[in-house]
XYZ file of C-alpha atoms in Angstrom:
559
model
C 8.165 21.753 31.005
C 7.365 23.498 27.758
C 5.744 21.057 25.358
C 7.799 22.376 22.430
C 10.376 19.590 22.715
C 7.710 16.936 22.584
C 6.178 18.471 19.483
C 9.585 17.914 17.907
C 9.417 14.476 16.288
C 12.296 12.525 14.876
C 12.703 12.881 11.115
C 11.087 9.789 9.588
C 13.586 9.817 6.702
C 16.165 8.390 9.144
C 18.963 10.286 7.451
C 19.786 13.665 6.035
C 20.729 13.872 2.376
C 23.394 16.532 1.930
C 24.872 16.926 -1.550
C 23.800 13.437 -2.540
C 25.363 11.618 0.462
C 23.512 9.812 3.216
C 24.818 11.174 6.500
C 24.299 9.378 9.749
C 23.039 11.552 12.544
C 22.701 11.577 16.287
C 19.954 13.313 18.265
C 20.524 14.366 21.866
C 17.270 13.390 23.580
C 18.389 13.374 27.219
C 21.229 14.192 29.644
C 21.750 17.451 27.726
C 22.785 20.210 30.164
C 21.377 17.998 32.946
C 22.868 14.963 34.683
C 20.031 12.479 34.186
C 17.775 11.098 31.432
C 20.547 9.660 29.239
C 19.161 8.989 25.739
C 20.696 9.400 22.269
C 19.056 8.432 18.984
C 21.434 7.232 16.259
C 20.308 6.996 12.610
C 22.472 5.086 10.130
C 20.992 4.604 6.676
C 17.424 3.432 7.257
C 18.187 2.009 10.709
C 17.529 3.638 14.100
C 19.137 2.797 17.435
C 19.156 4.199 20.960
C 22.161 4.563 23.203
C 20.588 4.377 26.691
C 16.993 5.199 27.572
C 17.143 6.549 31.118
C 14.849 8.319 33.513
C 15.090 11.953 34.479
C 15.720 12.499 38.189
C 15.978 15.609 40.327
C 13.541 18.513 40.142
C 9.814 18.019 39.748
C 9.972 19.478 36.242
C 12.678 17.030 35.204
C 10.727 14.080 36.591
C 7.652 15.198 34.648
C 9.655 14.786 31.434
C 9.536 11.012 31.966
C 5.782 11.107 31.272
C 5.924 13.038 28.000
C 5.708 11.269 24.646
C 8.921 9.924 23.152
C 9.991 12.228 20.281
C 10.255 9.152 18.035
C 8.248 6.024 17.306
C 9.487 3.266 19.694
C 8.408 0.586 17.205
C 10.956 1.946 14.688
C 13.906 1.549 17.066
C 15.790 -1.605 16.115
C 18.132 -1.949 19.110
C 19.173 -0.272 22.350
C 22.833 -0.184 23.390
C 22.959 0.231 27.172
C 26.039 1.592 28.948
C 25.070 0.477 32.473
C 22.271 -0.363 34.911
C 21.701 2.920 36.740
C 18.094 4.057 36.382
C 19.021 7.382 34.778
C 20.430 5.285 31.904
C 17.988 2.360 31.669
C 14.864 3.438 33.568
C 12.594 4.212 30.595
C 13.248 0.958 28.708
C 10.079 -0.713 30.113
C 8.029 2.207 28.827
C 9.807 1.941 25.476
C 8.722 -1.719 25.291
C 5.169 -0.925 26.345
C 4.920 1.559 23.478
C 6.087 -0.813 20.758
C 9.840 -1.482 20.930
C 10.590 -5.111 20.084
C 14.317 -5.094 19.291
C 17.239 -6.283 21.390
C 18.812 -4.451 24.331
C 22.558 -5.119 24.282
C 24.541 -4.753 27.523
C 27.319 -6.469 29.456
C 26.489 -9.646 31.350
C 26.718 -7.930 34.769
C 24.448 -5.126 33.567
C 21.899 -7.709 32.374
C 21.981 -9.262 35.849
C 21.596 -5.893 37.600
C 18.654 -4.689 35.505
C 16.788 -7.846 36.527
C 16.512 -6.301 39.978
C 16.646 -2.606 39.054
C 13.791 -2.427 36.549
C 11.174 -4.417 38.535
C 12.092 -2.306 41.582
C 11.647 0.889 39.567
C 8.286 -0.401 38.285
C 7.184 -1.105 41.853
C 7.984 2.521 42.733
C 5.988 3.768 39.707
C 2.990 1.654 40.720
C 3.193 2.715 44.376
C 3.487 6.412 43.479
C 0.487 6.149 41.139
C -1.550 4.351 43.797
C -0.767 7.057 46.359
C -1.609 9.839 43.914
C -4.868 8.152 42.934
C -5.979 8.016 46.565
C -5.427 11.772 46.745
C -7.158 12.310 43.405
C -10.178 10.301 44.551
C -10.603 12.590 47.562
C -10.449 15.590 45.213
C -12.770 13.992 42.628
C -9.967 14.087 40.071
C -9.291 11.516 37.363
C -6.925 8.634 38.225
C -3.453 8.478 36.687
C -1.594 5.461 35.313
C 1.959 4.579 36.389
C 4.838 5.378 34.050
C 5.085 1.616 33.604
C 4.205 -1.531 35.521
C 6.112 -4.560 36.759
C 4.618 -6.492 33.840
C 6.226 -3.948 31.481
C 9.539 -4.345 33.302
C 9.514 -8.134 33.005
C 8.567 -7.863 29.318
C 11.562 -5.582 28.800
C 13.915 -8.021 30.523
C 13.080 -10.641 27.893
C 14.772 -8.445 25.276
C 18.163 -8.120 27.007
C 21.125 -9.750 25.274
C 24.439 -10.056 27.205
C 27.691 -9.060 25.498
C 31.168 -9.830 26.833
C 33.683 -7.053 27.426
C 36.147 -6.571 24.537
C 34.167 -8.768 22.137
C 32.944 -7.285 18.840
C 29.224 -7.328 18.114
C 27.950 -6.824 14.559
C 24.535 -5.135 14.285
C 23.673 -4.233 10.667
C 26.485 -1.889 9.520
C 27.651 -1.240 13.091
C 30.528 -2.910 14.939
C 30.169 -2.486 18.701
C 32.644 -3.097 21.494
C 31.900 -2.749 25.203
C 34.904 -1.552 27.259
C 35.061 -1.389 31.056
C 34.116 2.102 32.290
C 34.986 1.419 35.951
C 31.854 3.229 37.160
C 29.719 0.406 38.609
C 29.649 -3.323 38.061
C 29.070 -3.965 34.350
C 29.426 -0.334 33.267
C 30.734 0.135 29.758
C 32.376 2.598 27.434
C 30.667 1.984 24.118
C 32.648 1.986 20.869
C 30.558 2.066 17.689
C 32.284 1.791 14.313
C 29.954 2.759 11.471
C 30.680 1.911 7.843
C 28.922 4.343 5.519
C 29.626 5.363 1.932
C 32.871 3.377 1.991
C 34.125 5.203 5.085
C 34.445 4.083 8.686
C 33.558 6.476 11.512
C 34.204 5.611 15.134
C 31.888 6.973 17.822
C 32.841 6.547 21.478
C 30.313 7.001 24.290
C 31.959 7.139 27.699
C 28.761 6.323 29.573
C 29.504 7.195 33.188
C 33.255 7.180 33.643
C 34.605 5.839 36.938
C 37.472 7.043 39.079
C 40.774 5.213 38.693
C 42.362 3.462 41.685
C 39.063 2.818 43.442
C 38.251 -0.321 45.427
C 36.495 -3.321 43.850
C 36.240 -2.080 40.240
C 38.815 -1.983 37.472
C 40.041 1.352 36.123
C 38.367 2.751 32.985
C 39.851 1.169 29.865
C 41.986 3.114 27.433
C 40.442 3.657 24.005
C 42.283 3.121 20.720
C 41.255 6.177 18.734
C 37.945 7.975 18.203
C 36.478 10.210 15.521
C 33.756 11.600 17.778
C 33.681 11.393 21.573
C 30.558 11.749 23.731
C 31.814 12.103 27.277
C 30.135 12.624 30.624
C 30.746 15.833 32.611
C 29.049 15.268 35.983
C 32.070 16.505 37.944
C 33.433 18.722 35.192
C 34.013 21.605 37.595
C 35.424 19.626 40.538
C 38.535 17.799 41.666
C 38.008 14.977 44.136
C 39.887 15.456 47.356
C 42.780 13.038 47.867
C 42.569 11.988 51.519
C 42.239 9.013 53.844
C 38.594 8.104 53.240
C 38.533 5.356 55.827
C 39.715 7.687 58.597
C 37.306 10.454 57.551
C 34.412 7.977 57.549
C 35.430 6.672 60.960
C 35.632 10.198 62.420
C 32.080 11.003 61.322
C 30.833 7.784 62.904
C 32.694 8.262 66.187
C 31.647 11.910 66.556
C 27.994 11.006 65.985
C 28.120 8.013 68.337
C 29.621 10.266 71.034
C 26.624 12.609 70.649
C 24.221 9.683 70.880
C 22.805 10.084 67.363
C 22.473 8.028 64.201
C 24.510 8.310 61.014
C 22.106 8.202 58.071
C 23.852 7.576 54.741
C 21.615 7.980 51.665
C 23.368 5.448 49.475
C 22.893 4.267 45.916
C 21.904 0.602 46.059
C 24.239 -0.364 43.212
C 27.890 0.497 43.663
C 28.005 2.898 46.611
C 26.608 0.517 49.212
C 29.090 -2.184 48.240
C 32.012 0.276 48.302
C 31.047 1.481 51.784
C 30.858 -2.110 53.013
C 34.388 -2.589 51.670
C 35.633 0.399 53.702
C 33.744 -0.676 56.831
C 35.232 -4.159 56.555
C 38.765 -2.758 56.274
C 38.194 -0.563 59.323
C 36.926 -3.510 61.344
C 39.704 -5.817 60.184
C 42.278 -3.210 61.253
C 40.671 -3.034 64.702
C 39.546 0.580 64.241
C 35.761 0.028 64.113
C 34.188 -1.066 67.380
C 32.169 -4.282 67.351
C 29.230 -2.635 69.128
C 28.446 -0.092 66.372
C 25.575 -1.517 64.279
C 25.918 -1.024 60.524
C 22.507 -1.607 59.004
C 21.780 -2.126 55.316
C 18.193 -0.958 54.932
C 17.574 -1.311 51.215
C 16.119 -4.476 49.645
C 17.579 -3.399 46.319
C 21.071 -2.961 47.808
C 20.849 -6.426 49.352
C 19.910 -7.969 45.997
C 22.592 -5.907 44.203
C 25.248 -7.168 46.600
C 24.294 -10.735 45.679
C 24.676 -9.822 41.982
C 28.125 -8.374 42.765
C 29.166 -11.683 44.321
C 27.916 -13.614 41.297
C 29.990 -11.441 38.931
C 33.156 -10.967 40.982
C 35.304 -11.778 37.929
C 34.574 -8.206 36.776
C 36.330 -6.817 39.878
C 39.898 -5.544 39.990
C 42.737 -7.993 40.651
C 43.025 -7.178 44.364
C 39.338 -7.820 45.010
C 39.308 -11.000 42.902
C 42.217 -12.318 44.963
C 40.332 -11.514 48.161
C 37.151 -13.233 47.018
C 39.231 -16.192 45.903
C 40.302 -16.572 49.528
C 36.946 -15.824 51.139
C 34.524 -17.227 48.577
C 31.781 -14.977 49.918
C 31.004 -11.437 51.032
C 33.242 -10.272 53.906
C 31.521 -11.111 57.196
C 31.962 -8.884 60.229
C 29.811 -8.653 63.343
C 28.434 -5.120 62.982
C 26.534 -5.686 59.731
C 22.814 -6.258 59.988
C 20.179 -6.391 57.264
C 16.678 -4.896 57.425
C 14.833 -7.111 54.966
C 11.229 -6.111 55.644
C 9.432 -2.780 55.917
C 8.575 -3.624 59.527
C 12.267 -4.144 60.344
C 13.030 -0.819 58.675
C 10.394 1.057 60.700
C 11.633 -0.532 63.914
C 15.016 1.128 63.423
C 13.459 4.527 64.119
C 12.293 3.483 67.587
C 15.352 1.440 68.522
C 17.505 2.514 71.448
C 21.133 3.421 70.926
C 22.995 4.686 67.887
C 23.543 3.078 64.506
C 24.916 3.640 61.032
C 22.096 3.190 58.522
C 22.740 2.814 54.776
C 19.512 3.295 52.864
C 18.394 4.182 49.344
C 17.899 6.366 47.465
C 21.289 8.030 47.134
C 19.790 11.460 46.404
C 17.261 11.094 49.253
C 14.306 11.499 46.892
C 12.567 8.169 47.471
C 12.787 4.877 49.303
C 13.210 3.916 52.926
C 15.797 6.617 53.571
C 12.961 9.177 53.687
C 11.607 7.592 56.884
C 15.046 7.756 58.474
C 15.417 11.394 57.460
C 12.006 12.186 58.910
C 13.089 10.722 62.259
C 16.627 12.142 62.313
C 16.776 15.489 60.492
C 15.363 17.319 63.519
C 17.878 15.707 65.918
C 21.071 17.783 66.515
C 22.868 14.647 67.675
C 22.389 12.841 64.332
C 24.397 13.163 61.119
C 23.192 12.918 57.527
C 26.236 11.875 55.514
C 26.269 12.262 51.732
C 28.871 10.265 49.795
C 27.684 10.740 46.208
C 26.469 13.216 43.612
C 23.282 15.128 44.465
C 21.394 16.280 41.368
C 19.978 19.772 41.157
C 16.527 19.909 42.750
C 16.889 16.670 44.729
C 16.276 16.645 48.479
C 19.907 15.657 48.954
C 21.094 18.694 46.984
C 18.893 21.045 49.017
C 20.208 19.617 52.284
C 23.811 19.914 51.109
C 23.118 23.512 50.034
C 22.009 24.340 53.582
C 18.215 24.517 53.501
C 16.830 24.959 57.031
C 13.387 23.404 56.642
C 12.243 20.621 54.341
C 9.084 18.663 53.685
C 9.558 14.917 54.063
C 6.666 12.473 53.607
C 4.166 15.298 53.956
C 5.657 16.725 57.146
C 7.630 19.954 57.457
C 10.823 19.363 59.428
C 13.460 21.715 60.824
C 16.959 20.642 59.770
C 19.009 20.450 62.957
C 21.100 17.353 62.245
C 24.657 17.801 61.021
C 24.827 17.636 57.229
C 28.188 16.331 56.069
C 29.665 15.470 52.691
C 32.626 13.184 52.056
C 34.016 13.841 48.591
C 35.864 11.205 46.668
C 33.458 8.317 47.239
C 31.728 9.201 43.989
C 31.655 6.628 41.219
C 32.219 9.453 38.703
C 35.608 10.663 37.515
C 36.421 14.285 38.311
C 37.495 16.925 35.781
C 41.188 16.042 35.950
C 40.516 12.306 35.666
C 38.224 12.824 32.659
C 40.913 14.826 30.858
C 43.600 12.263 31.772
C 41.433 9.489 30.320
C 40.858 11.527 27.153
C 44.592 12.206 26.916
C 45.218 8.444 26.885
C 43.115 7.951 23.718
C 45.517 6.976 20.954
C 45.406 8.383 17.428
C 43.217 9.397 15.813
C 42.206 11.926 18.445
C 38.543 13.014 18.427
C 37.623 15.514 15.724
C 34.932 16.814 18.089
C 34.033 16.220 21.727
C 30.432 16.418 22.954
C 29.912 16.992 26.675
C 26.833 15.240 28.038
C 25.459 14.137 31.393
C 26.334 17.334 33.265
C 24.981 20.677 34.406
C 25.882 23.856 32.535
C 28.464 25.167 35.000
C 30.303 21.852 35.122
C 30.278 21.558 31.342
C 31.636 25.060 30.809
C 34.518 24.424 33.220
C 35.346 21.069 31.626
C 35.135 22.560 28.137
C 37.767 25.155 29.042
C 40.002 22.522 30.622
C 39.812 20.240 27.555
C 40.491 23.090 25.146
C 43.444 24.373 27.161
C 45.084 21.018 27.874
C 44.177 18.927 24.826
C 43.372 21.509 22.163
C 40.223 19.689 21.078
C 37.002 21.158 19.702
C 34.264 20.873 22.340
C 30.507 21.422 22.365
C 27.885 20.872 25.089
C 24.663 19.938 23.231
C 21.208 21.074 24.226
C 18.065 18.961 24.271
C 16.979 18.170 20.708
C 20.255 19.175 19.045
C 21.236 17.030 16.047
C 24.719 16.307 14.728
C 25.274 14.775 11.297
C 28.555 12.929 10.755
C 30.534 11.524 7.856
C 34.109 10.397 8.273
C 35.573 13.004 10.613
C 33.319 15.831 9.446
C 30.317 16.947 11.478
C 27.510 19.432 11.090
C 25.470 20.665 14.055
C 21.761 21.445 13.749
C 20.783 23.310 16.936
C 17.290 22.843 18.324
C 16.794 26.034 20.380
C 14.498 23.996 22.623
C 14.601 24.753 26.354
C 15.250 21.616 28.390
C 13.339 22.767 31.447
C 10.839 25.578 31.892
C 12.507 28.512 33.678
C 9.143 29.576 35.073
C 8.547 26.133 36.576
C 12.018 26.067 38.102
C 11.424 29.460 39.689
C 8.094 28.218 41.036
C 9.947 25.413 42.828
C 12.350 27.921 44.403
C 9.521 30.239 45.464
C 7.607 27.327 46.983
C 10.503 26.666 49.355
C 10.804 30.413 50.036
C 7.082 30.616 50.877
C 7.328 27.658 53.247
C 10.152 29.286 55.191
C 8.273 32.606 55.274
C 5.122 30.989 56.682
C 7.113 29.315 59.416
C 8.898 32.578 60.284
C 5.602 34.497 60.285
C 4.080 31.986 62.693
C 7.092 32.205 65.016
C 7.054 36.034 65.033
C 3.351 36.232 65.894
C 3.791 33.637 68.630
C 6.705 35.615 70.118
C 4.855 38.949 70.068
C 1.740 37.448 71.677
C 3.841 36.070 74.523
C 6.057 39.181 74.825
C 4.126 42.295 73.638
C 7.018 44.600 74.501
C 8.999 43.074 71.618
C 6.472 44.138 68.995
C 7.987 47.558 68.204
C 11.625 46.396 67.851
C 10.469 43.442 65.743
C 8.485 45.767 63.459
C 11.565 47.986 63.054
C 13.694 44.953 62.210
C 11.131 43.758 59.671
C 11.090 47.186 58.028
C 14.889 47.050 57.709
C 14.611 43.598 56.178
C 12.002 44.844 53.681
C 14.201 47.778 52.653
C 17.214 45.490 52.315
C 15.267 43.102 50.088
C 14.189 46.017 47.874
C 17.826 47.050 47.599
C 18.833 43.535 46.557
C 16.058 43.408 43.935
C 16.779 46.857 42.460
C 19.478 45.725 39.953
C 16.907 43.372 38.392
C 14.248 46.112 38.040
C 11.910 44.137 40.312
């Protein structure tokens, strides 16, 4: 990306003095017009705090932003307030610690338990990626690279975590913090921060990732008692989740694929989605609808560990699930479920006879064991790749959902012949209507201003219109580096005019895929003409028509 953002450094004064008053301020340093990289820098008086410090995921350009310098001095940050354990919210904390942060990281107890598996796993990925790249660099006589952070950094970061109970009030300097249940994943929190400044109290509310109501296992998002400023996610700001029988739809996909003799590959987030799917599979089996001879394989070490954390913290579940666990005392057991603990067991799945349902991370199909399963199943018409969660722009999952015909997986170009299916409604994110309903439930005082974060531009624009029409609130979708100063219920925006991602680099990514498809088509055409020379003239005529048509399409853009 353009380096301009990273030349922008946080104001060392820690506050802005306007007309003699010290105004607190918030800087939007991530998840601004993108879904990942959650990070907000809050200055109050001479104190500095972070809300989240997550990794960017998705396109290559977004991922590169993880390696750029922090636009602040980590040693000056006094505390981090973490909304939940997903890597796009907590994934850069080990790097923050490596570069000098020594304060506390406050999070719910379940989140503290989850990060103990999430952060070392993320560090292992960073180290493995760096090792692979360094082998390539050595062959090219290029300098070695260092990982974003190491497992030692991750374990050092874990020493700084401090658990906080839901609904309890935590005093940090002049801040009063309360963690409310967000209903997104286990331990997820809506963060209320009450700031006392110049004799006035101002209440900031950060939704974190807001869950869907009436979902299995987790409680519904809590209602908030008033807010002066609201920072709310907008991942599904332009969508309404379909209301349908999810169990039946899931069963139909499985049965259709089994009838064709293929595998169902489900790229699944290790925390949250895997456990929800197991809940649905158990219900199907208990009702006698899921055959005993269909293997359901959990092929994600992280998901296995996360499931154990879920069991440890079942008191955070909804009442129905708590009652069930009170009867069972353990995870529901049913005969189809198998676990692939080792890499060897995972690889063996791709040479096994028969069909299976394989749940494997990562949920956006960008890393992890699921890549091996995609490599062995994308080219098979009898298999199904089933997506049950959000696919960020630029991710392999997003490209498959958008209908790309050829992809590169683990260095190999593969034709996409498997069925690509999406089941809406399994997402752990609230949709546009649910976000507005939750906002509507906020008691007085209603927010003086709403800031839309954690969403792409189209989703944010749609949600902005919906909020303005239905609630009559003032709404703004901040850009990377924007600053808002606040006092009482008054706010002043200082725009950054900093592009979040280089347009040129994004276009390069698109053209790279276009070039790959062209090379494959060129090879196929030459092969056809060599074998059937009589087809050369009609093929040339068709290619000329295609060239003219492309010129016509490009004409409005003066290309």
